[in-house]
PDB file of C-alpha atoms in Angstrom:
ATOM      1  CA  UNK G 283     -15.941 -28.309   1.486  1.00 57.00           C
ATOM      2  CA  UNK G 284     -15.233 -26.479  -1.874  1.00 69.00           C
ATOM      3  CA  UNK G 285     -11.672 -26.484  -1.706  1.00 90.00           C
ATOM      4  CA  UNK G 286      -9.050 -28.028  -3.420  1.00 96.00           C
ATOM      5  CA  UNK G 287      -5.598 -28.333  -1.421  1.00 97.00           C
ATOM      6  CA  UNK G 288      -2.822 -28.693  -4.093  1.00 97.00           C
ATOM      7  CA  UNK G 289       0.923 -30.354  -3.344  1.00 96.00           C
ATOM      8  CA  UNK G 290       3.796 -29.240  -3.838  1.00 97.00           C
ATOM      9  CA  UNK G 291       3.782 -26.077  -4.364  1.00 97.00           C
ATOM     10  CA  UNK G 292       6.859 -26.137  -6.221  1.00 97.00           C
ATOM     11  CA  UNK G 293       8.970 -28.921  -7.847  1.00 98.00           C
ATOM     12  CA  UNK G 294      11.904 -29.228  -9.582  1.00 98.00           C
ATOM     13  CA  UNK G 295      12.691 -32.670 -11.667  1.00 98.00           C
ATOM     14  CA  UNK G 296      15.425 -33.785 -13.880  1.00 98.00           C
ATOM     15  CA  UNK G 297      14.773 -34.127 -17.423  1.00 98.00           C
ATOM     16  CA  UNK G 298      13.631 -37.497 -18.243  1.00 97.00           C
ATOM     17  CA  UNK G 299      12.381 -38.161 -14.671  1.00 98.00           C
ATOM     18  CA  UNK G 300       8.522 -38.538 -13.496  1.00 98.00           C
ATOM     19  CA  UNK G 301       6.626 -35.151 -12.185  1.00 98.00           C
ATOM     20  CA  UNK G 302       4.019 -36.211  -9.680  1.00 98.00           C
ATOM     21  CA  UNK G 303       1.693 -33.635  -8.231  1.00 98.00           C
ATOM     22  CA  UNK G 304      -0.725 -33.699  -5.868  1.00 98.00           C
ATOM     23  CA  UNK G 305      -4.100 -32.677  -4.993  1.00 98.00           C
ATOM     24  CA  UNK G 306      -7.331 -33.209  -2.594  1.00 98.00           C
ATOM     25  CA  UNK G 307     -10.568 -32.466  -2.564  1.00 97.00           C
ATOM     26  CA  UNK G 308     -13.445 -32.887   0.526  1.00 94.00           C
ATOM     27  CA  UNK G 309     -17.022 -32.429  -1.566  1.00 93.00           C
ATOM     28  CA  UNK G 310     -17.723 -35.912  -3.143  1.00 92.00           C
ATOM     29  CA  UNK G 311     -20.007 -34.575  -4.869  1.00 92.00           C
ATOM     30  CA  UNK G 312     -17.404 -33.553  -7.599  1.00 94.00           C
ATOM     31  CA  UNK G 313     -17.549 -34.851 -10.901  1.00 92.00           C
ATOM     32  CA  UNK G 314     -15.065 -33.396 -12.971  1.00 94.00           C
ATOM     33  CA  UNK G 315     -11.276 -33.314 -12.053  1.00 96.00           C
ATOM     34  CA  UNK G 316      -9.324 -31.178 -14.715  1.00 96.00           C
ATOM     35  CA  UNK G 317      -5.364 -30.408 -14.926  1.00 98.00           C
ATOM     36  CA  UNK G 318      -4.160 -27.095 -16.531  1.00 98.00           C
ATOM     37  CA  UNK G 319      -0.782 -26.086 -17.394  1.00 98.00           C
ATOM     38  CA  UNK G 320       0.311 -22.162 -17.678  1.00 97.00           C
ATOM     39  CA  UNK G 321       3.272 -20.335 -19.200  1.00 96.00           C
ATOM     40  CA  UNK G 322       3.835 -17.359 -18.008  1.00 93.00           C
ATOM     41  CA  UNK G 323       1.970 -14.443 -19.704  1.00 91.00           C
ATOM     42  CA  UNK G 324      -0.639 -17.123 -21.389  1.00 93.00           C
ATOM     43  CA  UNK G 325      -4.066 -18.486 -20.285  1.00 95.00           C
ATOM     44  CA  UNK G 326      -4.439 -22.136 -18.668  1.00 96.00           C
ATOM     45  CA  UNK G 327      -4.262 -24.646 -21.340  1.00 96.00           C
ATOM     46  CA  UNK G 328      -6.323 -27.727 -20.203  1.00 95.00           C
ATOM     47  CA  UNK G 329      -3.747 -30.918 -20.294  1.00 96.00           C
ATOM     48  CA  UNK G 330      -5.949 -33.654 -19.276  1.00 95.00           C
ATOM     49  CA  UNK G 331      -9.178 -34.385 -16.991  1.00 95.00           C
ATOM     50  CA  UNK G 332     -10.834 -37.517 -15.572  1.00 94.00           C
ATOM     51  CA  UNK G 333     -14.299 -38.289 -13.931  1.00 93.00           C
ATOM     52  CA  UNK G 334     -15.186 -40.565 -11.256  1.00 91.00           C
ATOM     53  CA  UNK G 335     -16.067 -43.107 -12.851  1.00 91.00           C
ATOM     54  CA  UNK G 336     -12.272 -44.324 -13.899  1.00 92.00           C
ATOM     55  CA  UNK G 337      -9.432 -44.463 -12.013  1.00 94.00           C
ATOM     56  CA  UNK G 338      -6.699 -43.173 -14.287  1.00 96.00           C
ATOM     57  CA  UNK G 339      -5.832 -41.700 -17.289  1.00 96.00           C
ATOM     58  CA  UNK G 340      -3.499 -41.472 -19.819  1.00 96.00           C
ATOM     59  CA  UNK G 341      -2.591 -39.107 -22.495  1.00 95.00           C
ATOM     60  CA  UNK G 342       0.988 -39.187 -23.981  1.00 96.00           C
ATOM     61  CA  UNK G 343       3.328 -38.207 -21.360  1.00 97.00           C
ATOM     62  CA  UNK G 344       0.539 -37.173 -18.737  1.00 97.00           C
ATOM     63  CA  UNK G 345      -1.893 -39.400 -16.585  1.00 97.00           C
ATOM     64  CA  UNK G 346      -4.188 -38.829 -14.187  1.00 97.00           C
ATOM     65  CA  UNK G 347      -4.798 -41.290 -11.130  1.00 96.00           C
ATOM     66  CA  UNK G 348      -7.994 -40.754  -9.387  1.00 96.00           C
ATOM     67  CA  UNK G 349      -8.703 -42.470  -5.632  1.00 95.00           C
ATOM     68  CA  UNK G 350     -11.651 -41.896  -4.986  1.00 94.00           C
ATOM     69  CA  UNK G 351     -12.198 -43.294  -1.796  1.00 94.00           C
ATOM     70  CA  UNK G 352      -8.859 -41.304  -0.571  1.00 96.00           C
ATOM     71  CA  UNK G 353     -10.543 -38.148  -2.715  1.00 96.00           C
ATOM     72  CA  UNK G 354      -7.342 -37.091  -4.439  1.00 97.00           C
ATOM     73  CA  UNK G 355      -5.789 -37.575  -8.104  1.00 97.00           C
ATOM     74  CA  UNK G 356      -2.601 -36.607  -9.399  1.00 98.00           C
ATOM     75  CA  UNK G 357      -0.583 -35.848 -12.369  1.00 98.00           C
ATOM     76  CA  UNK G 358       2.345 -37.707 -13.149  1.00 98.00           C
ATOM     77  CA  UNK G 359       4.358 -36.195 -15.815  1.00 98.00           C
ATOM     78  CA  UNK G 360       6.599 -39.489 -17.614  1.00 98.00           C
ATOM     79  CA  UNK G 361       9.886 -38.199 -19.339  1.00 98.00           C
ATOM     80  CA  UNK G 362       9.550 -34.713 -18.163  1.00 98.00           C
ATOM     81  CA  UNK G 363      11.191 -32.224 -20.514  1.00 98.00           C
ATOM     82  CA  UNK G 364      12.946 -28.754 -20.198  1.00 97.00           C
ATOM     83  CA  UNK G 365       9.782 -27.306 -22.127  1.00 97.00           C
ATOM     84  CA  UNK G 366       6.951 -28.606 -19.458  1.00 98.00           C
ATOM     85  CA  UNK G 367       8.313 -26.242 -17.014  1.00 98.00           C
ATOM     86  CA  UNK G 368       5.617 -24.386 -16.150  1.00 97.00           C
ATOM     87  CA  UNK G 369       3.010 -24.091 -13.521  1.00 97.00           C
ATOM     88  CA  UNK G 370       0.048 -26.965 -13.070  1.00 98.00           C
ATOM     89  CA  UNK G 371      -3.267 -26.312 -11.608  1.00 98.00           C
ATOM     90  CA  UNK G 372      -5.657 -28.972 -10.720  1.00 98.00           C
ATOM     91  CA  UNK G 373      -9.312 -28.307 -10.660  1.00 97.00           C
ATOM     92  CA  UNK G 374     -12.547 -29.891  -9.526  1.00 96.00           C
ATOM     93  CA  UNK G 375     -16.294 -28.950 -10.751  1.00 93.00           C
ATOM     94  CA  UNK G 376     -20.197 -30.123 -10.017  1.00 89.00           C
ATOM     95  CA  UNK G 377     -21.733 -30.136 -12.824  1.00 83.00           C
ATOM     96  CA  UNK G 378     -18.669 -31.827 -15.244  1.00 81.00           C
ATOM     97  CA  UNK G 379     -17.209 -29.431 -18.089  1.00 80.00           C
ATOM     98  CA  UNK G 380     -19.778 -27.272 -17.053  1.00 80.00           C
ATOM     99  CA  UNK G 381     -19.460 -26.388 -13.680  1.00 83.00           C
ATOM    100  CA  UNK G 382     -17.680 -23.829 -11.972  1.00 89.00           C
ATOM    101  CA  UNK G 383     -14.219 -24.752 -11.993  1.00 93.00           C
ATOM    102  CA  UNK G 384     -12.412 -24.861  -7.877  1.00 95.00           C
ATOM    103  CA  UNK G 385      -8.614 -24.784  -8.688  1.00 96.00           C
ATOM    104  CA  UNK G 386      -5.844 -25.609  -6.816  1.00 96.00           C
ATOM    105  CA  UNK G 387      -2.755 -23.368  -5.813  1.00 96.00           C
ATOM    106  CA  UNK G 388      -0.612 -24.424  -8.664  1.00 97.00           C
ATOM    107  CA  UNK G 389       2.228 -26.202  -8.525  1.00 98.00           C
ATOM    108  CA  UNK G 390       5.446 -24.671 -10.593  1.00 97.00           C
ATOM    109  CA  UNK G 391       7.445 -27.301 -11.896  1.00 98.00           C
ATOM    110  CA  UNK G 392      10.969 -26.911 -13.122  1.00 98.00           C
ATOM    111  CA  UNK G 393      12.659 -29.402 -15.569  1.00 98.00           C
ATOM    112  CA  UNK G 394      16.105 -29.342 -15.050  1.00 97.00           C
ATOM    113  CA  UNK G 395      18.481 -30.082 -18.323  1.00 93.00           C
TER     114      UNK G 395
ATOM    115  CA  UNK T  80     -11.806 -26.922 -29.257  1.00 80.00           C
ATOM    116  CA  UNK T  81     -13.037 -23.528 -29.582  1.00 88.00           C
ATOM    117  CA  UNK T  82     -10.690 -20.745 -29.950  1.00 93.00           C
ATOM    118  CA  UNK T  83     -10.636 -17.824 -28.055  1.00 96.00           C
ATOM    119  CA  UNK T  84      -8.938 -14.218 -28.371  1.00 97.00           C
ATOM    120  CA  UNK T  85      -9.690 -11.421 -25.375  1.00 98.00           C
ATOM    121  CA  UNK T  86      -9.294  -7.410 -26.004  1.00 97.00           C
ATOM    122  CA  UNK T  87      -7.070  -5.700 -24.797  1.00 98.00           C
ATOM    123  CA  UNK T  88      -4.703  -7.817 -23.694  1.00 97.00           C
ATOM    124  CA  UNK T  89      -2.951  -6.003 -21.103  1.00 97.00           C
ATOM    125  CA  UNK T  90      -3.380  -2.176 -19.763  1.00 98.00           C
ATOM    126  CA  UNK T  91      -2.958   0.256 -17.234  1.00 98.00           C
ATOM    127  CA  UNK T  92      -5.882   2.382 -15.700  1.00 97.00           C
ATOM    128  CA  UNK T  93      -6.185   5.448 -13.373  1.00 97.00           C
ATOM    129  CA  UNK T  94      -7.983   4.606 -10.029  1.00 97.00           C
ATOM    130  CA  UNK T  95     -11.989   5.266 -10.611  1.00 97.00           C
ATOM    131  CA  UNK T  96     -12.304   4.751 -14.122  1.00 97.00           C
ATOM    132  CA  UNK T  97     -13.540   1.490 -15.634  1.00 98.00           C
ATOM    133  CA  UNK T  98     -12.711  -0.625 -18.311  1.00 98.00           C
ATOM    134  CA  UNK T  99     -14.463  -3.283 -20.526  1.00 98.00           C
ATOM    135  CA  UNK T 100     -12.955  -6.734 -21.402  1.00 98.00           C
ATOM    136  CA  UNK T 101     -13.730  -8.203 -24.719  1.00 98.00           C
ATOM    137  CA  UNK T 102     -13.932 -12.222 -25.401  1.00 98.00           C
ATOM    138  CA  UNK T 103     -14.593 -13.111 -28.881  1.00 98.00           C
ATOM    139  CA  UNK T 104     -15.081 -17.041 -29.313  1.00 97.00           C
ATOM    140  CA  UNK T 105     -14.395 -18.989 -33.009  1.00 96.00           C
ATOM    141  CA  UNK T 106     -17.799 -20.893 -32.736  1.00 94.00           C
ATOM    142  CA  UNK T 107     -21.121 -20.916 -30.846  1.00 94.00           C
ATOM    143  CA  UNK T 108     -20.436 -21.767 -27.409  1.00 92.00           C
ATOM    144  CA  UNK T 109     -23.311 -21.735 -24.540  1.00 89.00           C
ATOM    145  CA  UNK T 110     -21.691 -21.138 -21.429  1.00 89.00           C
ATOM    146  CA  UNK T 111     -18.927 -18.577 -21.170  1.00 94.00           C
ATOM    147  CA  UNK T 112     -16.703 -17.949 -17.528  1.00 95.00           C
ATOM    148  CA  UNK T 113     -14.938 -14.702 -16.424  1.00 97.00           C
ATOM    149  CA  UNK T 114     -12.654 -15.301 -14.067  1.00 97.00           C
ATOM    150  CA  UNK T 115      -9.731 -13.765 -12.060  1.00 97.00           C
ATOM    151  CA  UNK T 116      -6.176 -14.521 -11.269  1.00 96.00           C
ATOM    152  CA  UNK T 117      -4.393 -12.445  -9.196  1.00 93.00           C
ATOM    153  CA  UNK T 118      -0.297 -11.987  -9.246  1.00 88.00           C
ATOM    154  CA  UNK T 119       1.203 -15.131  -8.520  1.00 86.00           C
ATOM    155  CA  UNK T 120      -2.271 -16.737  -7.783  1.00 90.00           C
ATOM    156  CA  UNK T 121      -5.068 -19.193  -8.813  1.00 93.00           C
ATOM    157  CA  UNK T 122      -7.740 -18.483 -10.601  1.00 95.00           C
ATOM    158  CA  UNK T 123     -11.566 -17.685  -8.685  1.00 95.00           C
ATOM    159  CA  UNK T 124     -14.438 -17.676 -10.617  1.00 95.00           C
ATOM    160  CA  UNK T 125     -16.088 -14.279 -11.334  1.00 97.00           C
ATOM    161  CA  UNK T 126     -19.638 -14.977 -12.926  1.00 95.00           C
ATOM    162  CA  UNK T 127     -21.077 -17.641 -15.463  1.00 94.00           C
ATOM    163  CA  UNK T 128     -22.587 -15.591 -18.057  1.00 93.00           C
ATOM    164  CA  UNK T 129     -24.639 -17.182 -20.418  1.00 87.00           C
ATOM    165  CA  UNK T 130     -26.706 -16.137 -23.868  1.00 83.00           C
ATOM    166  CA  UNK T 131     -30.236 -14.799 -23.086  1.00 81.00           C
ATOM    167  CA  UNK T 132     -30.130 -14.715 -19.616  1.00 83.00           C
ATOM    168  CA  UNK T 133     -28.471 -12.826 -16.548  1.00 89.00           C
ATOM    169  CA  UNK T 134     -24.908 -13.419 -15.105  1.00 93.00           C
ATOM    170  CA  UNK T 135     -24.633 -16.063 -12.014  1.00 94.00           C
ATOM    171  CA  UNK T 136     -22.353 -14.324  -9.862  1.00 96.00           C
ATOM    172  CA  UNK T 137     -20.140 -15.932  -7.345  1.00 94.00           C
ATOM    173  CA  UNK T 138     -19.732 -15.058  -3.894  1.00 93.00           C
ATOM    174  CA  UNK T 139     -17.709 -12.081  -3.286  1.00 94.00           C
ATOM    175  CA  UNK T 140     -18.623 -10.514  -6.771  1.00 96.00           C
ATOM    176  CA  UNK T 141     -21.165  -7.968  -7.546  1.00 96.00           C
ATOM    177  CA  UNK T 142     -22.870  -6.754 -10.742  1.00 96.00           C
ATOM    178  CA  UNK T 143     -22.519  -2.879  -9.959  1.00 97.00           C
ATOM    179  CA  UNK T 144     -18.581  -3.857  -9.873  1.00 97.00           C
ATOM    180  CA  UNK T 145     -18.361  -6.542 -12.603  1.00 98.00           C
ATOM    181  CA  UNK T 146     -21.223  -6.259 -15.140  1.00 96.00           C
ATOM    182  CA  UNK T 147     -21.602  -8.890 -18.176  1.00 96.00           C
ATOM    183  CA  UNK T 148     -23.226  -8.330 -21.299  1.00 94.00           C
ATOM    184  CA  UNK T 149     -23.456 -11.708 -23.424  1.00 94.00           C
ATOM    185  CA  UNK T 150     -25.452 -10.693 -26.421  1.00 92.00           C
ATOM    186  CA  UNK T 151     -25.030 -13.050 -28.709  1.00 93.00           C
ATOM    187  CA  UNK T 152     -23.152 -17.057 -28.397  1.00 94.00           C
ATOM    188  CA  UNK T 153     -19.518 -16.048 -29.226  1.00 96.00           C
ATOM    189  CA  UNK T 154     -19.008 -12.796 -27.412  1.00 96.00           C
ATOM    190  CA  UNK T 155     -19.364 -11.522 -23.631  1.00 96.00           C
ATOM    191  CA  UNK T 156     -18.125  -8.834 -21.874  1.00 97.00           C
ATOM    192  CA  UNK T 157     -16.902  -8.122 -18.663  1.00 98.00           C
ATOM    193  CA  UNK T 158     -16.487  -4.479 -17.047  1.00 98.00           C
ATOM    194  CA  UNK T 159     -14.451  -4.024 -13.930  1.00 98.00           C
ATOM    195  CA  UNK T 160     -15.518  -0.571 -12.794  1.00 98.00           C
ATOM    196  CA  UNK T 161     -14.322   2.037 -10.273  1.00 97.00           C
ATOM    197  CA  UNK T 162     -11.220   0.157 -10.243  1.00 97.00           C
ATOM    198  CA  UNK T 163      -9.178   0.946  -7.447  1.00 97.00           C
ATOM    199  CA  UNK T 164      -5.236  -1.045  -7.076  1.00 96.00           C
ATOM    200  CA  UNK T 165      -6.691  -3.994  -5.541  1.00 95.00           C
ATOM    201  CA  UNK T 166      -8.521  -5.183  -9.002  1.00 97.00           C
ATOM    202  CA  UNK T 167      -5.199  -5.241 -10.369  1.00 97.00           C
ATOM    203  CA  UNK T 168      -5.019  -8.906 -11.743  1.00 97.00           C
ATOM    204  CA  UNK T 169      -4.918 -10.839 -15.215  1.00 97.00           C
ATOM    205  CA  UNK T 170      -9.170 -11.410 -15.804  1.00 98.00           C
ATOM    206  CA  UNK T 171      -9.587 -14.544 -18.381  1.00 98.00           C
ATOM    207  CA  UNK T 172     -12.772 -16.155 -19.878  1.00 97.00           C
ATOM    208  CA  UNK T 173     -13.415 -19.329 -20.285  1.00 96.00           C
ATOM    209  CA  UNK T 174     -15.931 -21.294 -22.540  1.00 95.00           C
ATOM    210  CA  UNK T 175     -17.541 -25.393 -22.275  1.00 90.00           C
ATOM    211  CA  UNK T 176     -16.511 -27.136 -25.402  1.00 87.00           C
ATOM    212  CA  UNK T 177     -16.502 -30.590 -26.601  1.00 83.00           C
ATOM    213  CA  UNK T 178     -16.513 -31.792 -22.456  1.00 83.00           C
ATOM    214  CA  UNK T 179     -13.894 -29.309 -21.874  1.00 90.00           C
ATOM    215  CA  UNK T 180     -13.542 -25.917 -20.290  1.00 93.00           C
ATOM    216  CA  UNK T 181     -10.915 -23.691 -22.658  1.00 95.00           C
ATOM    217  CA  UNK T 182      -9.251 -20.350 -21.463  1.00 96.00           C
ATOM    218  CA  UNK T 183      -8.437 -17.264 -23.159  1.00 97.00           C
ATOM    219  CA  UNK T 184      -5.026 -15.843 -23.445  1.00 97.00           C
ATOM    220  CA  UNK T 185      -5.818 -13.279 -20.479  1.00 97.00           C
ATOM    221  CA  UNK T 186      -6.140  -9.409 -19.865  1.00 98.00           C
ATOM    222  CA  UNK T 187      -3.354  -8.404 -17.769  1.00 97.00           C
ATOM    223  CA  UNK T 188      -4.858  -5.458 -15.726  1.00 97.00           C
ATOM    224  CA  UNK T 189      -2.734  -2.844 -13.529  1.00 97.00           C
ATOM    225  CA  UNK T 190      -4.519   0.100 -12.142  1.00 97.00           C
ATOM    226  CA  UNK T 191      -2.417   2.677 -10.170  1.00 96.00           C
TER     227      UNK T 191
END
């Protein structure tokens, strides 16, 4: 019940083409849905998170969709560049910002020039 | 967002010694993480460790092996002791800021 299962686990995209990964969660009690991205050697930077509430999201280049009824989001990646090859961890938490944080597997992504 | 810098930020350590992670945060945060990555894994949470109280450990982690000290709201430590090769892994902390949960660069730790 407290995992999160996290698709693919790696993917490689052409520059200026759309990243999509994947991930599902079974507690529905979840109420905050977070994406990281890590370079190697660095800490998780968070990218972009969503609640229940709303069922996407959109920051620059990156959006979440959430379904909840389906209980999975993704992160689609528009215009993917060389330098957003990294790897991509989704998360989910009780307790929003607050709560312990259940990641995914991660998801390397490779932008292709 | 807050910023956060962690000490040291990589070493190597014998087999039954211990060593003491530093996370020093740019503002007053209250809650502060530890967690753990292992090579070429995900990250698990260690313990929530907030000011004035004691550390919430998860499952699978234990205060004789990981202690926390949190004494004041923009520093914590965590001590992995009696390492042995299996602890080797990159051990971050995390703090809740502005609705967001922000990561340290990392401690990369190898013990042989």
């Amino acid at each position: 019940q407290q995992q999160v299962k996290q698709s693919p686990q790696s993917l490689i995209v052409q520059k200026g083409g759309i990243s999509i990964i994947n991930c599902a969660y079974e507690n529905t009690a979840f109420d905050y849905f977070p994406w990281y991205q890590q370079f190697p050697g660095k800490g998780p930077a968070l990218l972009i998170a969503i609640r229940p509430d709303v069922s996407e999201k959109k920051e620059g280049r990156f959006t979440i969709s959430f379904n909840k009824s389906a209980k999975q989001f993704s992160l689609h990646i528009m215009d993917s560049q060389p330098g957003d090859s990294a790897t991509y961890f989704c998360a989910a938490s009780l307790g929003g910002s607050q709560g312990n944080l259940i990641f995914g597997k991660g998801t390397k992504l490779s932008v292709k020039p | 967002s807050a910023v956060i810098s962690q000490k040291p930020s990589r070493d190597i350590c014998q087999r039954g010694t211990s060593l003491t992670i530093q996370c020093q945060v740019d503002s007053q945060v209250t809650m502060m993480f530890w967690y753990r990555q292992q090579p070429g894994q995900s990250l698990t949470l260690i313990a929530t460790a907030n000011q004035g109280s004691e550390a919430t450990y998860e499952s699978g982690f234990v205060i004789d092996k990981f202690p926390i000290s949190r004494p004041n709201l923009t520093f914590s430590t965590l001590t992995v002791s009696n390492m042995s090769p299996e602890d080797s892994s990159i051990y971050l902390c995390s703090v809740e800021d502005l609705g967001g949960q922000y990561f340290g660069p990392g401690t990369r730790l190898t013990v042989t």
